Amino acid sequence: MAPPQSIVHSDAMAAADHPAQPALEPPAEDAYRLLVDSVIDYAIFMLDPTGRVISWNAGAERIKGYSAEDIIGKHFSTFYPPEDLDARKPWYELEVAAEVGRFEDEGWRLRKDGSRFWANVIITALFEKSGRLRGFAKVTRDMTERMRAEEALRASEERFRLLVQGVIDYAIFMLDPTGRVISWNAGAERIKGYSAEEIVGEHFSTFYPPEDLVARKPWRELEVAAEVGRFEDEGWRLRKDGSRFWANVIITALTDAAGRLRGFAKVTRDMTEHRRVERTLTEQRRLVGHLVEAQELERRRIAWDVHDDSIQSMVAVGMRLQLLANRLPEQDAAVVRQLDEAVRASIGRLRNLVFRLRPPELDRHSLAQALDHYLTDLAGPRGMTYRLRHALDQEPPVESAITIFRICQEALVNVRKHARASAVEVSLTSVDGGTLVEVADNGIGVGAHVDTDAGVPADRPATDHFGMIEMRERAETAGGWWSVGRGPDGGTAVRFWIPDSPGGEP
Ligand SMILES: Nc1ncnc2c1ncn2[C@@H]1O[C@H](COP(=O)(O)OP(=O)(O)OP(=O)(O)O)[C@@H](O)[C@H]1O
Ligand SMILES: [Mg+2]
C-alpha cells in the first residue's frame, strides 16, 4: 500500500504561497492535489484537528458514496458504525494519532447508503513547523473483497481440514521433511490404532516391520518422493498392537511456491481384506480349473471307452445278427432284422453320446468342425438356419478349444430351449492372442427376464439356472471374459474371449 505520508505532509498546506518551480524540481502543490484527487482506489481526505472533513478525493467518493459537497464540514465519525461510536472509537483514534503521529486500523465502516465495508484505515497527524496540530490525513482502503476472499479461503481450508479429518477409509496424514508425523486423521486412527496424541511427533518408520527398517525402506521412500514428487507402494505395515495389515501407500512431496520441500502427505489404505478376497478368488479359480480339467478327462475317458468297447461290440452284434438273418427262414429273419434295427439305433445314440462327451474333432484340432457338427445336430432337425463364421489365424490350443466348445454348447442349448429363434450364428475370430466368440440368435431376447449383469434371471431364483453362471466361470477360469446381451438381430448374443494361454490378459 502506498505510504500516505509521502503524498500528504504538513508542508503541503502552505505550499500555495510558493513561487512557481522550474522544470525538474519537485512537482508543484497543484500537481500533488491532482494526483490525490484522481486516485480512486484509496479514499484520501483531510480532517481538521477536531475531526471534521476538510478535503475529499475521487476514491473517497467512490468508496464511501458521499460527494465532496455532501461531506465537507461533517465530522468523520459519520463513517463509523454505532457500536464504534458508543466506544468513542473515532475520537480515540485521533487522540492516538495526535500523540504518536499515526494510527492504523481495520474494521467495519459505513457508506452513505448505510451499507458496511471492511476498511483498512491509516490516520496520520499533520503538524505545522511550529509543532501545532494542523489536522489529519486519512487514507482508507476498501478491503471487503479481499476480506471476503480470505474468509472464503479460510472457510474452504477449514472445510477441507474437516473433510480430511473425517475420512475413515483412508489414513491421511502429513510428515515433516524428516518424516515425523505432524497431522493425523480419523482413518489413520482407525487403521493404525494410534490416537493423534500418541503419534504426532513420532517418526513414520514406526509403521514399518523390522525387515523394512533394516532395508531403510521408510527413508528411501521419502527420498524418492522428494526427488520425483510421488511414491507408491504396497506392503505390510504395523498397527499399534503389532499386528500387520497389507497397505497401499501413496506419499506425495509437498513443496512451497519457491520449490522448497515442506513435508509429505501420506495416504494409506488398508487392503488386507481386499487382498484376502483376491487370494480366495484366485484359489477358487484354481480349484474350479482343476475340477473342469478332471471332468473333461473323465468325459474323454468314458467317450473313448464307449467308442472302443460298447460301440465296437454292438457293431459286432449287428453284423452277427445280419449273418443270422440271411441264414434263417423268412418269418424268423424279419424278427432278427428288427433286432438289428434296434441295435443300429442304439449305436447311433451312443455315437451321439460320445460326441457330446468329447467331440473327436477337438482332438483332431478342429474347433470349427466340432462346432459345425454340433450346430448341424442341434439346429438342423428343428428347421433353424445356422451359420458358422470363422476367421481364425490359427487353431486354439486344445484346452482353449474345449472351453470354447463347452460355452458354445451351453449357449446353443439355451437358444434351443429358450430363444424361439429361427436363426443362429456362431462366429470365431482371433483377437489379442485369443479367440473372440459370439453366439447370436434372432429370438425373443434375454434382456426382458434376465439381469444380464449377474447373468441370472431376475424373476426366478438363480439357483435353478446354472448355464449362465457356468459359462462365465469357465471363461474366467481360463483367464478370459464372458458377457450376455442383445444380439445384432434383436435376440440374444453371448460373447466371450478365451486366451490361447491360460492367465493371458486381453
Ligand atoms: N438365447 C436365449 N434366448 C432367450 N432367453 C434365454 C436365452 N438364453 C438364456 N435365456 C434365459 O436365461 C435364463 C438363464 O439361462 P441359464 O442357462 O442360466 O439357465 P437355464 O437354461 O434355464 O437352466 P440350465 O442352463 O441350468 O439348465 C433361461 O432360463 C432363459 O430364461
Ligand atoms: Mg441353460
Coordinates of C-alpha atoms and ligand atoms in Angstrom, one line a residue:
M1 CA 0.0 0.0 0.0
A2 CA 1.3 3.5 -0.8
P3 CA 2.5 5.2 2.3
P4 CA 0.2 8.2 2.6
Q5 CA 2.8 10.3 4.4
S6 CA 4.7 10.7 1.1
I7 CA 1.6 12.2 -0.6
V8 CA 0.2 14.5 2.1
H9 CA 2.6 16.1 4.5
S10 CA 2.4 19.0 6.8
D11 CA 4.2 21.4 4.5
A12 CA 1.7 20.8 1.7
M13 CA -0.9 23.1 3.4
A14 CA 1.2 26.2 3.0
A15 CA 2.6 25.4 -0.5
A16 CA 0.1 27.7 -2.3
D17 CA 2.3 30.6 -1.3
H18 CA 5.4 29.2 -3.0
P19 CA 6.6 30.8 -6.3
A20 CA 6.4 28.6 -9.5
Q21 CA 9.0 26.0 -9.6
P22 CA 11.4 25.5 -12.6
A23 CA 11.3 22.1 -14.5
L24 CA 12.9 19.0 -12.8
E25 CA 12.1 20.5 -9.4
P26 CA 9.6 18.5 -7.3
P27 CA 6.0 18.8 -8.7
A28 CA 4.0 21.9 -7.7
E29 CA 1.4 21.8 -5.0
D30 CA -1.5 21.6 -7.5
A31 CA 0.2 18.5 -9.1
Y32 CA 0.0 16.7 -5.7
R33 CA -3.6 17.8 -5.4
L34 CA -4.4 16.5 -8.9
L35 CA -2.7 13.2 -8.0
V36 CA -4.6 12.8 -4.7
D37 CA -7.8 13.9 -6.2
S38 CA -7.7 11.4 -9.0
V39 CA -6.7 8.3 -7.0
I40 CA -9.8 6.1 -6.9
D41 CA -8.6 3.0 -5.1
Y42 CA -8.0 4.9 -1.9
A43 CA -10.2 7.3 -0.1
I44 CA -7.7 10.1 0.8
F45 CA -9.0 13.1 2.7
M46 CA -8.1 15.5 5.4
L47 CA -9.6 16.2 8.8
D48 CA -9.2 19.4 10.8
P49 CA -7.9 18.9 14.4
T50 CA -11.4 18.2 15.7
G51 CA -12.1 15.6 13.1
R52 CA -14.2 17.5 10.6
V53 CA -13.7 16.6 6.9
I54 CA -11.9 19.4 5.0
S55 CA -10.9 17.7 1.7
W56 CA -12.3 14.8 -0.3
N57 CA -11.0 12.8 -3.3
A58 CA -12.5 10.7 -6.1
G59 CA -11.6 7.5 -4.2
A60 CA -13.4 8.7 -1.1
E61 CA -16.4 9.5 -3.2
R62 CA -16.3 6.1 -4.8
I63 CA -15.7 4.1 -1.7
K64 CA -17.9 6.0 0.8
G65 CA -20.6 7.2 -1.6
Y66 CA -20.6 10.9 -0.4
S67 CA -19.8 13.7 -2.8
A68 CA -17.4 16.5 -1.6
E69 CA -20.4 18.8 -1.1
D70 CA -22.2 16.2 1.0
I71 CA -19.5 15.6 3.4
I72 CA -17.1 18.6 3.7
G73 CA -17.6 20.2 7.1
K74 CA -19.1 17.0 8.6
H75 CA -17.4 15.0 11.4
F76 CA -15.7 11.9 10.3
S77 CA -17.4 9.8 13.0
T78 CA -20.2 9.7 10.4
F79 CA -18.3 6.8 8.8
Y80 CA -18.3 4.6 12.0
P81 CA -21.0 2.1 12.9
P82 CA -23.0 2.7 16.1
E83 CA -21.0 0.3 18.3
D84 CA -17.8 2.2 17.5
L85 CA -19.5 5.4 18.3
D86 CA -20.6 4.0 21.6
A87 CA -17.0 3.1 22.3
R88 CA -15.9 6.6 21.1
K89 CA -13.5 5.0 18.7
P90 CA -13.2 7.9 16.2
W91 CA -12.1 10.3 18.9
Y92 CA -9.8 7.7 20.4
E93 CA -8.1 7.2 17.0
L94 CA -7.5 10.9 16.6
E95 CA -6.0 11.1 20.1
V96 CA -3.6 8.3 19.4
A97 CA -2.6 9.7 16.0
A98 CA -2.0 13.2 17.5
E99 CA 0.1 11.6 20.3
V100 CA 2.2 9.1 18.3
G101 CA 1.8 10.6 14.8
R102 CA -0.1 7.7 13.2
F103 CA -2.9 5.3 13.8
E104 CA -3.7 2.2 11.7
D105 CA -6.9 0.1 12.0
E106 CA -9.0 -2.5 10.2
G107 CA -12.7 -2.6 10.8
W108 CA -16.2 -2.0 9.5
R109 CA -17.2 1.4 8.2
L110 CA -20.4 2.8 6.9
R111 CA -21.1 4.1 3.4
K112 CA -23.6 6.9 2.7
D113 CA -26.3 4.3 1.9
G114 CA -25.8 2.7 5.4
S115 CA -24.1 -0.5 4.0
R116 CA -20.9 -1.6 5.6
F117 CA -17.5 -2.2 4.1
W118 CA -14.3 -3.6 5.6
A119 CA -11.8 -0.8 5.7
N120 CA -8.1 -0.5 6.2
V121 CA -7.5 2.9 7.7
I122 CA -4.4 4.9 8.3
I123 CA -4.6 8.3 10.1
T124 CA -1.5 10.5 10.0
A125 CA -1.3 13.6 12.2
L126 CA -0.2 16.7 10.2
F127 CA 1.8 19.3 12.2
E128 CA 2.9 22.8 11.3
K129 CA 6.6 23.6 11.6
S130 CA 5.9 25.2 15.0
G131 CA 4.6 21.8 16.1
R132 CA 1.0 22.8 16.2
L133 CA -1.5 20.2 15.1
R134 CA -2.9 21.2 11.7
G135 CA -5.2 18.2 11.3
F136 CA -5.1 14.7 10.0
A137 CA -4.6 12.9 6.7
K138 CA -6.8 9.9 6.4
V139 CA -6.3 7.1 3.9
T140 CA -8.9 4.4 3.7
R141 CA -9.0 1.4 1.6
D142 CA -12.0 -0.9 0.9
M143 CA -10.8 -4.4 1.8
T144 CA -14.2 -6.0 1.7
E145 CA -13.5 -8.1 -1.4
R146 CA -10.1 -9.2 -0.1
M147 CA -11.6 -9.9 3.3
R148 CA -14.3 -12.0 1.8
A149 CA -11.9 -13.9 -0.4
E150 CA -9.7 -14.5 2.7
E151 CA -12.6 -15.6 4.7
A152 CA -13.8 -17.9 1.9
L153 CA -10.3 -19.4 1.7
R154 CA -10.2 -19.9 5.4
A155 CA -13.7 -21.4 5.4
S156 CA -12.7 -23.7 2.5
E157 CA -9.5 -24.7 4.2
E158 CA -11.5 -25.4 7.3
R159 CA -14.0 -27.5 5.4
F160 CA -11.2 -29.4 3.7
R161 CA -9.5 -30.0 7.0
L162 CA -12.7 -31.3 8.5
L163 CA -13.2 -33.5 5.4
V164 CA -9.7 -35.0 5.7
Q165 CA -10.1 -35.5 9.4
G166 CA -13.4 -37.2 9.0
V167 CA -12.4 -39.6 6.3
I168 CA -12.2 -43.1 7.9
D169 CA -11.5 -45.3 4.9
Y170 CA -8.1 -43.8 4.3
A171 CA -5.3 -42.9 6.7
I172 CA -4.4 -39.3 5.6
F173 CA -1.6 -37.6 7.5
M174 CA 1.3 -35.3 7.0
L175 CA 5.0 -35.7 7.7
D176 CA 7.6 -33.0 8.2
P177 CA 10.6 -33.2 5.8
T178 CA 12.4 -35.6 8.1
G179 CA 9.5 -38.0 8.3
R180 CA 7.9 -37.1 11.7
V181 CA 4.1 -37.2 11.8
I182 CA 2.6 -33.7 12.0
S183 CA -1.1 -34.4 11.4
W184 CA -3.4 -37.4 11.8
N185 CA -7.0 -38.1 10.8
A186 CA -9.8 -40.5 11.9
G187 CA -8.9 -43.0 9.2
A188 CA -5.3 -43.1 10.4
E189 CA -6.5 -43.7 13.9
R190 CA -8.9 -46.4 12.8
I191 CA -6.4 -48.2 10.5
K192 CA -3.2 -47.9 12.6
G193 CA -4.7 -47.8 16.1
Y194 CA -2.8 -44.7 17.4
S195 CA -4.6 -41.6 18.6
A196 CA -3.3 -38.3 17.3
E197 CA -1.8 -37.5 20.8
E198 CA 0.2 -40.8 20.7
I199 CA 1.7 -40.4 17.3
V200 CA 2.1 -36.8 16.3
G201 CA 5.8 -36.0 16.7
E202 CA 6.9 -39.7 16.1
H203 CA 8.8 -40.8 13.1
F204 CA 6.7 -42.7 10.5
S205 CA 9.2 -45.6 10.4
T206 CA 7.2 -46.8 13.5
F207 CA 4.7 -48.2 11.0
Y208 CA 7.2 -50.4 9.2
P209 CA 8.0 -54.0 10.1
P210 CA 11.6 -54.8 11.2
E211 CA 12.7 -56.2 7.8
D212 CA 11.8 -52.9 6.1
L213 CA 13.7 -50.9 8.8
V214 CA 16.8 -53.0 8.2
A215 CA 16.5 -52.2 4.4
R216 CA 15.9 -48.5 5.4
K217 CA 12.7 -48.5 3.3
P218 CA 10.9 -45.6 5.0
W219 CA 13.9 -43.3 4.4
R220 CA 14.3 -44.4 0.8
E221 CA 10.6 -43.8 0.1
L222 CA 10.9 -40.2 1.3
E223 CA 14.0 -39.7 -0.8
V224 CA 12.2 -41.0 -3.9
A225 CA 9.1 -38.9 -3.2
A226 CA 11.2 -35.8 -2.6
E227 CA 13.0 -36.4 -5.9
V228 CA 10.2 -37.3 -8.2
G229 CA 7.3 -35.9 -6.3
R230 CA 5.4 -39.1 -5.5
F231 CA 6.0 -42.6 -4.3
E232 CA 3.5 -45.5 -4.3
D233 CA 3.9 -48.9 -2.7
E234 CA 2.1 -51.9 -1.4
G235 CA 3.3 -53.9 1.5
W236 CA 3.0 -54.9 5.1
R237 CA 2.7 -52.3 7.8
L238 CA 2.3 -52.5 11.5
R239 CA -0.6 -51.4 13.7
K240 CA -0.1 -50.1 17.2
D241 CA -0.9 -53.6 18.6
G242 CA 1.9 -55.0 16.5
S243 CA -0.4 -56.8 14.1
R244 CA 0.2 -56.5 10.4
F245 CA -2.0 -55.1 7.6
W246 CA -1.5 -55.0 3.9
A247 CA -1.3 -51.4 2.9
N248 CA -1.5 -49.4 -0.3
V249 CA 0.6 -46.3 0.4
I250 CA 1.0 -43.1 -1.6
I251 CA 3.5 -40.5 -0.5
T252 CA 3.3 -37.1 -2.1
A253 CA 6.0 -34.4 -1.6
L254 CA 4.7 -31.0 -0.5
T255 CA 6.7 -28.1 -1.8
D256 CA 6.1 -24.3 -1.3
A257 CA 5.9 -21.7 -4.1
A258 CA 9.7 -21.4 -4.0
G259 CA 10.1 -25.2 -4.6
R260 CA 11.3 -25.9 -1.0
L261 CA 10.3 -29.2 0.5
R262 CA 7.8 -28.6 3.3
G263 CA 6.9 -32.2 4.1
F264 CA 4.9 -35.1 2.8
A265 CA 1.3 -36.1 2.5
K266 CA 0.8 -39.8 3.1
V267 CA -2.4 -41.6 2.2
T268 CA -2.6 -45.2 3.3
R269 CA -5.3 -47.7 2.6
D270 CA -5.9 -51.0 4.4
M271 CA -6.0 -53.6 1.6
T272 CA -5.9 -56.7 3.9
E273 CA -9.5 -57.7 3.2
H274 CA -9.1 -56.9 -0.5
R275 CA -6.0 -59.0 -0.7
R276 CA -7.6 -61.8 1.2
V277 CA -10.7 -61.8 -1.1
E278 CA -8.5 -61.6 -4.2
R279 CA -6.4 -64.6 -3.0
T280 CA -9.5 -66.6 -2.1
L281 CA -10.9 -65.8 -5.6
T282 CA -7.6 -66.9 -7.2
E283 CA -7.6 -70.0 -5.2
Q284 CA -11.3 -70.8 -6.1
R285 CA -10.5 -70.2 -9.8
R286 CA -7.6 -72.7 -9.4
L287 CA -9.9 -75.3 -7.9
V288 CA -12.6 -74.8 -10.5
G289 CA -9.9 -75.1 -13.1
H290 CA -8.8 -78.4 -11.7
L291 CA -12.4 -79.6 -11.4
V292 CA -13.2 -78.7 -15.0
E293 CA -10.0 -80.3 -16.2
A294 CA -10.8 -83.5 -14.2
Q295 CA -14.3 -83.5 -15.6
E296 CA -13.0 -83.2 -19.2
L297 CA -10.5 -86.0 -18.7
E298 CA -13.2 -88.3 -17.3
R299 CA -15.6 -87.4 -20.1
R300 CA -12.9 -88.2 -22.6
R301 CA -12.1 -91.5 -21.0
I302 CA -15.8 -92.5 -20.9
A303 CA -16.2 -91.4 -24.6
W304 CA -13.2 -93.5 -25.6
D305 CA -14.4 -96.4 -23.6
V306 CA -17.9 -96.3 -25.1
H307 CA -16.5 -95.8 -28.5
D308 CA -13.8 -98.5 -28.4
D309 CA -15.7 -101.0 -26.3
S310 CA -19.5 -100.7 -26.2
I311 CA -19.9 -99.4 -29.8
Q312 CA -17.5 -101.9 -31.3
S313 CA -19.2 -104.8 -29.5
M314 CA -22.6 -103.6 -30.7
V315 CA -21.3 -103.2 -34.2
A316 CA -20.1 -106.8 -34.0
V317 CA -23.5 -107.9 -32.6
G318 CA -25.2 -106.1 -35.5
M319 CA -23.0 -108.0 -38.1
R320 CA -23.8 -111.3 -36.5
L321 CA -27.5 -110.5 -36.5
Q322 CA -27.3 -109.8 -40.2
L323 CA -25.5 -113.0 -40.9
L324 CA -28.1 -114.8 -38.9
A325 CA -30.9 -113.2 -40.7
N326 CA -29.5 -114.3 -44.0
R327 CA -29.5 -117.9 -42.9
L328 CA -32.9 -118.1 -41.2
P329 CA -36.3 -118.8 -42.8
E330 CA -38.1 -115.6 -43.8
Q331 CA -40.6 -115.4 -40.9
D332 CA -37.8 -115.6 -38.3
A333 CA -35.4 -113.4 -40.4
A334 CA -37.9 -110.4 -40.1
V335 CA -37.7 -110.6 -36.2
V336 CA -33.9 -110.7 -36.3
R337 CA -33.8 -107.7 -38.7
Q338 CA -35.9 -105.8 -36.3
L339 CA -33.4 -106.6 -33.6
D340 CA -30.6 -105.5 -35.9
E341 CA -32.5 -102.2 -36.5
A342 CA -32.8 -101.6 -32.7
V343 CA -29.0 -102.3 -32.3
R344 CA -28.2 -99.8 -35.1
A345 CA -30.4 -97.2 -33.5
S346 CA -28.6 -97.7 -30.2
I347 CA -25.3 -97.4 -31.9
G348 CA -26.5 -94.0 -33.3
R349 CA -27.5 -92.8 -29.9
L350 CA -24.2 -94.0 -28.4
R351 CA -22.2 -92.1 -31.1
N352 CA -24.2 -89.1 -30.3
L353 CA -23.3 -89.5 -26.6
V354 CA -19.7 -90.0 -27.5
F355 CA -19.8 -86.8 -29.5
R356 CA -21.4 -84.8 -26.6
L357 CA -18.9 -86.3 -24.1
R358 CA -15.9 -85.4 -26.3
P359 CA -16.2 -84.3 -29.9
P360 CA -13.5 -86.3 -31.6
E361 CA -12.8 -83.2 -33.9
L362 CA -11.4 -81.4 -30.9
D363 CA -8.7 -84.0 -30.6
R364 CA -8.1 -83.7 -34.3
H365 CA -7.6 -79.9 -33.7
S366 CA -10.6 -78.6 -35.5
L367 CA -12.8 -76.5 -33.3
A368 CA -14.8 -75.2 -36.3
Q369 CA -15.6 -78.7 -37.4
A370 CA -16.7 -79.7 -33.9
L371 CA -19.0 -76.7 -33.8
D372 CA -20.3 -77.3 -37.3
H373 CA -21.1 -80.9 -36.3
Y374 CA -22.8 -79.7 -33.2
L375 CA -24.8 -77.0 -35.0
T376 CA -26.0 -79.5 -37.6
D377 CA -27.3 -81.8 -34.9
L378 CA -28.9 -79.1 -32.9
A379 CA -30.4 -76.7 -35.5
G380 CA -30.9 -79.0 -38.5
P381 CA -33.8 -81.2 -37.0
R382 CA -35.6 -78.0 -35.8
G383 CA -35.6 -76.2 -39.1
M384 CA -33.4 -73.4 -37.6
T385 CA -31.0 -71.9 -40.1
Y386 CA -27.5 -71.6 -38.8
R387 CA -24.2 -70.2 -39.9
L388 CA -20.7 -70.7 -38.6
R389 CA -18.2 -67.9 -39.5
H390 CA -14.6 -68.4 -38.6
A391 CA -11.6 -66.1 -39.1
L392 CA -9.0 -67.9 -37.0
D393 CA -5.4 -67.2 -37.6
Q394 CA -4.6 -70.5 -36.0
E395 CA -6.3 -73.3 -34.2
P396 CA -6.5 -72.5 -30.5
P397 CA -4.7 -75.0 -28.2
V398 CA -6.9 -78.0 -27.2
E399 CA -7.6 -76.7 -23.6
S400 CA -8.9 -73.4 -25.0
A401 CA -10.8 -75.2 -27.8
I402 CA -12.6 -77.4 -25.2
T403 CA -13.6 -74.3 -23.1
I404 CA -14.9 -72.5 -26.2
F405 CA -16.8 -75.6 -27.3
R406 CA -18.4 -76.1 -23.9
I407 CA -19.5 -72.5 -23.6
C408 CA -20.9 -72.6 -27.2
Q409 CA -22.6 -75.8 -26.3
E410 CA -24.5 -74.3 -23.3
A411 CA -25.3 -71.1 -25.3
L412 CA -26.7 -73.1 -28.1
V413 CA -28.7 -75.3 -25.8
N414 CA -30.2 -72.1 -24.4
V415 CA -31.0 -71.0 -27.9
R416 CA -32.9 -74.2 -28.5
K417 CA -34.6 -74.2 -25.1
H418 CA -35.5 -70.5 -24.6
A419 CA -35.0 -68.3 -27.7
R420 CA -37.8 -69.3 -30.1
A421 CA -35.3 -68.3 -32.8
S422 CA -35.4 -69.1 -36.5
A423 CA -31.7 -68.5 -37.0
V424 CA -28.5 -68.7 -35.0
E425 CA -25.0 -67.6 -35.9
V426 CA -21.7 -68.6 -34.3
S427 CA -18.6 -66.6 -35.2
L428 CA -15.0 -67.2 -34.2
T429 CA -12.2 -64.5 -34.6
S430 CA -8.6 -64.5 -33.5
V431 CA -8.2 -61.4 -31.3
D432 CA -5.4 -60.3 -28.9
G433 CA -3.8 -63.7 -28.5
G434 CA -7.0 -65.5 -28.0
T435 CA -10.4 -66.3 -29.6
L436 CA -13.4 -64.0 -29.6
V437 CA -16.6 -65.9 -29.9
E438 CA -20.2 -64.7 -30.5
V439 CA -23.3 -66.9 -30.4
A440 CA -26.2 -64.7 -31.6
D441 CA -29.8 -65.7 -32.2
N442 CA -32.8 -63.8 -33.5
G443 CA -35.2 -65.0 -30.8
I444 CA -37.1 -63.3 -28.0
G445 CA -34.0 -61.9 -26.3
V446 CA -32.7 -62.5 -22.9
G447 CA -33.0 -58.9 -21.6
A448 CA -36.6 -59.0 -20.7
H449 CA -36.3 -61.5 -18.0
V450 CA -32.7 -61.8 -17.1
D451 CA -30.5 -59.5 -15.1
T452 CA -27.7 -59.5 -17.6
D453 CA -25.2 -58.2 -15.2
A454 CA -25.4 -61.2 -12.9
G455 CA -26.2 -63.4 -15.8
V456 CA -29.2 -64.9 -13.9
P457 CA -32.9 -64.4 -14.3
A458 CA -34.2 -61.5 -12.2
D459 CA -37.6 -63.2 -11.6
R460 CA -36.5 -66.7 -10.7
P461 CA -34.2 -68.0 -8.1
A462 CA -30.7 -68.0 -9.6
T463 CA -30.0 -71.4 -8.0
D464 CA -32.2 -73.1 -10.7
H465 CA -30.2 -71.9 -13.6
F466 CA -26.6 -72.8 -13.8
G467 CA -26.0 -72.3 -17.5
M468 CA -25.0 -68.7 -17.5
I469 CA -23.0 -69.0 -14.3
E470 CA -21.1 -71.9 -15.6
M471 CA -20.3 -70.2 -18.9
R472 CA -18.9 -67.2 -17.1
E473 CA -17.0 -69.4 -14.6
R474 CA -15.4 -71.4 -17.4
A475 CA -14.4 -68.3 -19.3
E476 CA -13.0 -66.5 -16.3
T477 CA -11.2 -69.7 -15.1
A478 CA -9.5 -69.8 -18.4
G479 CA -8.4 -66.2 -17.9
G480 CA -10.9 -64.7 -20.3
W481 CA -14.2 -62.9 -20.0
W482 CA -17.9 -63.6 -20.8
S483 CA -21.0 -61.4 -21.3
V484 CA -24.6 -61.7 -22.5
G485 CA -26.6 -59.0 -24.2
R486 CA -28.8 -58.1 -27.1
G487 CA -27.8 -59.5 -30.4
P488 CA -27.5 -57.7 -33.7
D489 CA -30.8 -59.2 -34.9
G490 CA -32.6 -58.3 -31.7
G491 CA -32.3 -61.7 -30.0
T492 CA -29.6 -62.8 -27.5
A493 CA -25.9 -62.6 -28.1
V494 CA -23.4 -64.4 -25.8
R495 CA -19.9 -63.0 -26.3
F496 CA -16.7 -64.3 -24.8
W497 CA -13.0 -64.3 -25.2
I498 CA -10.6 -67.1 -24.3
P499 CA -6.9 -66.6 -24.3
D500 CA -4.6 -69.1 -26.1
S501 CA -2.5 -69.5 -22.9
P502 CA -4.3 -69.6 -19.6
G503 CA -3.7 -66.5 -17.5
G504 CA -3.2 -64.4 -20.6
E505 CA -4.5 -60.9 -20.5
P506 CA -6.8 -59.4 -23.1
Ligands
LIG1 N1 -30.8 -67.4 -26.1 C1 -31.7 -67.1 -25.2 N2 -32.9 -66.5 -25.5 C2 -33.8 -66.2 -24.6 N3 -33.7 -66.4 -23.3 C3 -32.5 -67.0 -22.9 C4 -31.5 -67.4 -23.8 N4 -30.5 -67.9 -23.0 C5 -30.9 -67.9 -21.8 N5 -32.1 -67.3 -21.6 C6 -32.9 -67.1 -20.4 O1 -31.9 -67.0 -19.3 C7 -32.2 -68.0 -18.3 C8 -31.0 -68.5 -17.7 O2 -30.2 -69.3 -18.5 P1 -29.4 -70.4 -17.9 O3 -28.6 -71.1 -19.0 O4 -28.6 -69.9 -16.8 O5 -30.4 -71.4 -17.2 P2 -31.4 -72.5 -17.9 O6 -31.0 -72.7 -19.3 O7 -32.8 -72.1 -17.6 O8 -31.1 -73.7 -17.0 P3 -29.7 -74.6 -17.1 O9 -28.8 -74.0 -18.1 O10 -29.2 -74.5 -15.7 O11 -30.2 -76.0 -17.4 C9 -33.0 -69.0 -19.0 O12 -33.9 -69.7 -18.1 C10 -33.8 -68.2 -20.0 O13 -34.9 -67.6 -19.4
MG2 MG -29.1 -73.1 -19.9

